[in-house]
Short mmCIF file of C-alpha atoms in Angstrom, two decimals:
data_model
loop_
_atom_site.label_atom_id
_atom_site.label_comp_id
_atom_site.label_asym_id
_atom_site.label_seq_id
_atom_site.Cartn_x
_atom_site.Cartn_y
_atom_site.Cartn_z
CA MET A 1 16.76 39.75 97.88
CA GLN A 2 20.12 38.75 96.39
CA ILE A 3 20.47 35.45 94.54
CA ALA A 4 23.86 34.19 93.34
CA TYR A 5 23.59 31.92 90.31
CA ILE A 6 26.41 29.42 89.70
CA HIS A 7 26.50 27.71 86.29
CA GLY A 8 27.77 24.24 85.40
CA LEU A 9 30.62 22.87 83.30
CA ASN A 10 30.99 24.40 79.82
CA SER A 11 28.33 27.00 80.56
CA SER A 12 27.95 30.61 81.71
CA HIS A 13 25.70 32.78 83.84
CA ARG A 14 23.39 33.06 80.80
CA SER A 15 22.17 29.51 81.38
CA PHE A 16 19.84 30.99 84.02
CA ASN A 17 18.35 33.75 81.81
CA TYR A 18 14.96 32.05 81.42
CA VAL A 19 14.57 31.29 85.12
CA GLN A 20 15.69 34.78 86.18
CA ALA A 21 13.22 36.46 83.80
CA LYS A 22 10.32 34.39 85.14
CA LEU A 23 11.04 34.89 88.86
CA PRO A 24 9.84 37.91 90.83
CA SER A 25 12.18 40.91 90.84
CA HIS A 26 15.42 40.29 92.74
CA ASP A 27 19.07 41.28 92.75
CA ILE A 28 20.83 38.87 90.39
CA VAL A 29 24.43 38.01 91.19
CA PRO A 30 25.67 36.33 87.99
CA ILE A 31 28.76 34.26 88.69
CA ASN A 32 31.06 33.20 85.89
CA TYR A 33 34.10 31.05 86.55
CA SER A 34 36.47 28.86 84.55
CA SER A 35 34.80 25.47 84.89
CA HIS A 36 37.62 23.39 83.36
CA GLN A 37 40.16 24.11 86.10
CA PRO A 38 40.58 22.19 89.37
CA LEU A 39 37.57 22.62 91.65
CA ARG A 40 39.59 24.47 94.31
CA ASP A 41 40.42 27.15 91.73
CA SER A 42 36.76 27.44 90.70
CA MET A 43 35.87 27.76 94.39
CA ASP A 44 38.32 30.66 94.69
CA GLU A 45 36.76 32.40 91.68
CA VAL A 46 33.20 31.88 92.92
CA ARG A 47 34.10 32.99 96.45
CA LYS A 48 35.41 36.32 95.08
CA ARG A 49 32.15 36.93 93.19
CA LEU A 50 29.71 36.21 96.00
CA PRO A 51 28.05 39.24 97.63
CA LYS A 52 30.45 40.91 100.06
CA THR A 53 27.75 42.12 102.45
CA GLY A 54 24.29 41.06 103.51
CA ARG A 55 22.45 37.82 103.23
CA PHE A 56 21.89 35.98 99.95
CA SER A 57 20.59 32.76 98.43
CA ILE A 58 22.46 30.49 96.03
CA VAL A 59 21.15 28.59 92.99
CA GLY A 60 23.58 26.19 91.28
CA HIS A 61 23.16 23.96 88.24
CA SER A 62 25.19 20.77 87.70
CA LEU A 63 28.82 21.45 88.70
CA GLY A 64 27.50 24.79 89.95
CA GLY A 65 25.33 22.84 92.40
CA VAL A 66 28.44 21.21 93.84
CA LEU A 67 30.07 24.63 94.14
CA ALA A 68 26.87 26.06 95.65
CA VAL A 69 26.91 23.49 98.46
CA LEU A 70 30.60 24.08 99.17
CA MET A 71 30.05 27.87 99.25
CA ALA A 72 26.97 27.53 101.48
CA ALA A 73 29.04 25.46 103.91
CA GLU A 74 31.61 28.27 104.05
CA HIS A 75 29.01 31.03 104.45
CA VAL A 76 26.36 29.39 106.65
CA ASP A 77 25.85 32.63 108.57
CA ARG A 78 24.93 34.55 105.38
CA VAL A 79 23.11 32.07 103.09
CA ASP A 80 19.33 32.16 103.44
CA ASN A 81 18.48 29.39 100.98
CA LEU A 82 20.30 26.92 98.79
CA VAL A 83 18.95 25.40 95.56
CA THR A 84 20.75 22.79 93.49
CA ILE A 85 19.63 21.61 90.08
CA SER A 86 20.92 18.41 88.41
CA ALA A 87 24.07 18.31 90.55
CA PRO A 88 26.39 15.26 90.69
CA PHE A 89 26.70 14.92 94.48
CA GLY A 90 27.59 11.26 94.22
CA GLY A 91 30.23 12.05 91.64
CA SER A 92 30.42 10.79 88.10
CA LYS A 93 31.51 7.30 87.13
CA ALA A 94 32.10 8.64 83.62
CA ALA A 95 34.58 11.13 85.11
CA THR A 96 36.53 8.18 86.51
CA ALA A 97 37.07 6.91 82.96
CA LEU A 98 37.60 10.38 81.48
CA ARG A 99 40.57 10.96 83.79
CA TRP A 100 42.58 8.77 81.43
CA VAL A 101 41.75 10.77 78.31
CA PRO A 102 44.62 13.10 77.38
CA GLY A 103 43.70 16.78 77.68
CA HIS A 104 40.64 16.22 79.88
CA PRO A 105 39.44 19.22 81.92
CA LYS A 106 41.18 19.26 85.32
CA VAL A 107 37.82 19.43 87.11
CA ILE A 108 37.06 15.86 85.96
CA GLU A 109 39.38 14.50 88.66
CA ASP A 110 37.42 16.42 91.31
CA ILE A 111 34.04 14.94 90.40
CA THR A 112 34.82 11.23 90.50
CA PRO A 113 32.84 9.33 93.17
CA THR A 114 35.95 9.02 95.37
CA SER A 115 37.30 12.56 95.05
CA GLY A 116 37.89 14.58 98.21
CA LYS A 117 35.23 17.24 97.49
CA ILE A 118 32.57 14.64 96.66
CA GLU A 119 33.40 12.73 99.86
CA LEU A 120 33.25 16.01 101.84
CA ILE A 121 29.76 16.74 100.48
CA SER A 122 28.62 13.22 101.44
CA GLN A 123 29.41 14.07 105.08
CA LEU A 124 27.88 17.57 105.25
CA LYS A 125 24.79 18.27 107.29
CA LEU A 126 23.92 21.90 106.55
CA HIS A 127 20.93 23.41 108.31
CA THR A 128 20.46 25.97 105.53
CA PRO A 129 17.05 25.46 103.91
CA THR A 130 17.93 23.41 100.83
CA LEU A 131 16.00 22.30 97.75
CA SER A 132 17.58 19.82 95.31
CA ILE A 133 15.85 19.61 91.96
CA ILE A 134 16.51 16.18 90.46
CA SER A 135 16.20 16.01 86.67
CA THR A 136 15.05 12.60 85.44
CA GLY A 137 14.21 13.01 81.75
CA GLY A 138 17.31 11.86 79.95
CA SER A 139 18.82 8.81 78.43
CA LEU A 140 22.56 8.36 78.63
CA PRO A 141 23.40 5.22 76.65
CA THR A 142 26.64 4.53 78.57
CA THR A 143 24.87 3.61 81.81
CA PRO A 144 21.85 1.45 82.65
CA GLU A 145 21.10 3.72 85.64
CA PRO A 146 18.29 6.28 85.36
CA ASN A 147 19.81 9.63 84.38
CA ASP A 148 19.13 13.06 82.91
CA SER A 149 21.44 12.56 79.90
CA ILE A 150 24.48 13.78 81.89
CA VAL A 151 24.14 12.94 85.60
CA THR A 152 22.61 9.81 87.12
CA VAL A 153 19.56 10.25 89.30
CA SER A 154 21.32 8.43 92.16
CA SER A 155 24.22 10.91 92.04
CA GLN A 156 21.76 13.83 92.11
CA ARG A 157 20.03 12.27 95.12
CA ALA A 158 23.29 11.79 97.08
CA LEU A 159 23.16 15.14 98.90
CA PRO A 160 22.62 14.00 102.51
CA PHE A 161 20.30 16.86 103.51
CA GLY A 162 17.50 19.02 102.15
CA ARG A 163 14.27 18.47 100.27
CA LYS A 164 14.42 16.68 96.92
CA VAL A 165 11.93 17.14 94.06
CA GLU A 166 12.03 15.34 90.72
CA VAL A 167 11.36 17.09 87.42
CA LYS A 168 11.01 15.09 84.20
CA ALA A 169 13.41 17.04 82.02
CA ASN A 170 16.89 16.40 80.73
CA HIS A 171 20.02 18.02 82.16
CA PHE A 172 19.69 21.21 80.11
CA GLU A 173 15.92 21.47 79.57
CA VAL A 174 15.47 21.60 83.33
CA LEU A 175 16.58 25.26 83.27
CA LEU A 176 13.72 26.00 80.86
CA HIS A 177 11.02 24.09 82.75
CA GLU A 178 7.97 25.83 84.22
CA LYS A 179 7.89 23.45 87.20
CA VAL A 180 11.44 24.52 88.09
CA VAL A 181 10.43 28.19 87.94
CA GLN A 182 7.48 27.46 90.24
CA LEU A 183 9.63 25.46 92.66
CA LEU A 184 12.20 28.26 92.81
CA GLU A 185 9.56 30.93 93.30
CA ASN A 186 7.85 29.03 96.10
CA PHE A 187 11.08 28.09 97.84
CA LEU A 188 13.04 31.33 97.51
CA PHE A 189 10.37 34.03 97.60
CA GLU A 190 7.46 32.83 99.73
CA HIS A 191 9.64 32.48 102.82
CA SER A 192 11.39 35.84 102.40
CA ALA A 193 8.35 38.12 102.72
#
């Protein structure tokens, strides 16, 4: 079994080390990309690093979850399962304000609630088995909405398809959480045997 792991903003493939070590043996496809660039450029980088042959599953965290959905939509005939963790599918209201800060990462413009990619995701109806892990254990002082310290729970819930499961962990602790490991193992490995 091949699993492509797509990290979030300001991260790397190493953010999945704990999860990968705890899961049953599988072919790990670590995907690194430049997360500060426009989303279309990150999509190009990720696309080049996906497995060239055979079927595979995708696991994406945060911005990587957005990329995972977009890649799964492009490769529906080859993606067995899709897992997103703490992904901002409804966009980020904070990104709307950050667009005005000089020197902001270019990707910020692509993750506002009204950006083209976020609107595209809101209209997708993939039939790929999908699990969205919603992290709920944070406290971002700039919003009264429930959040995981980075992404609001409502934004994480905005993916219009798939099963959603909440985990009480913040945006980064979620990748070190035993419940997440168990959810991934059950979802990715029990159906592949």
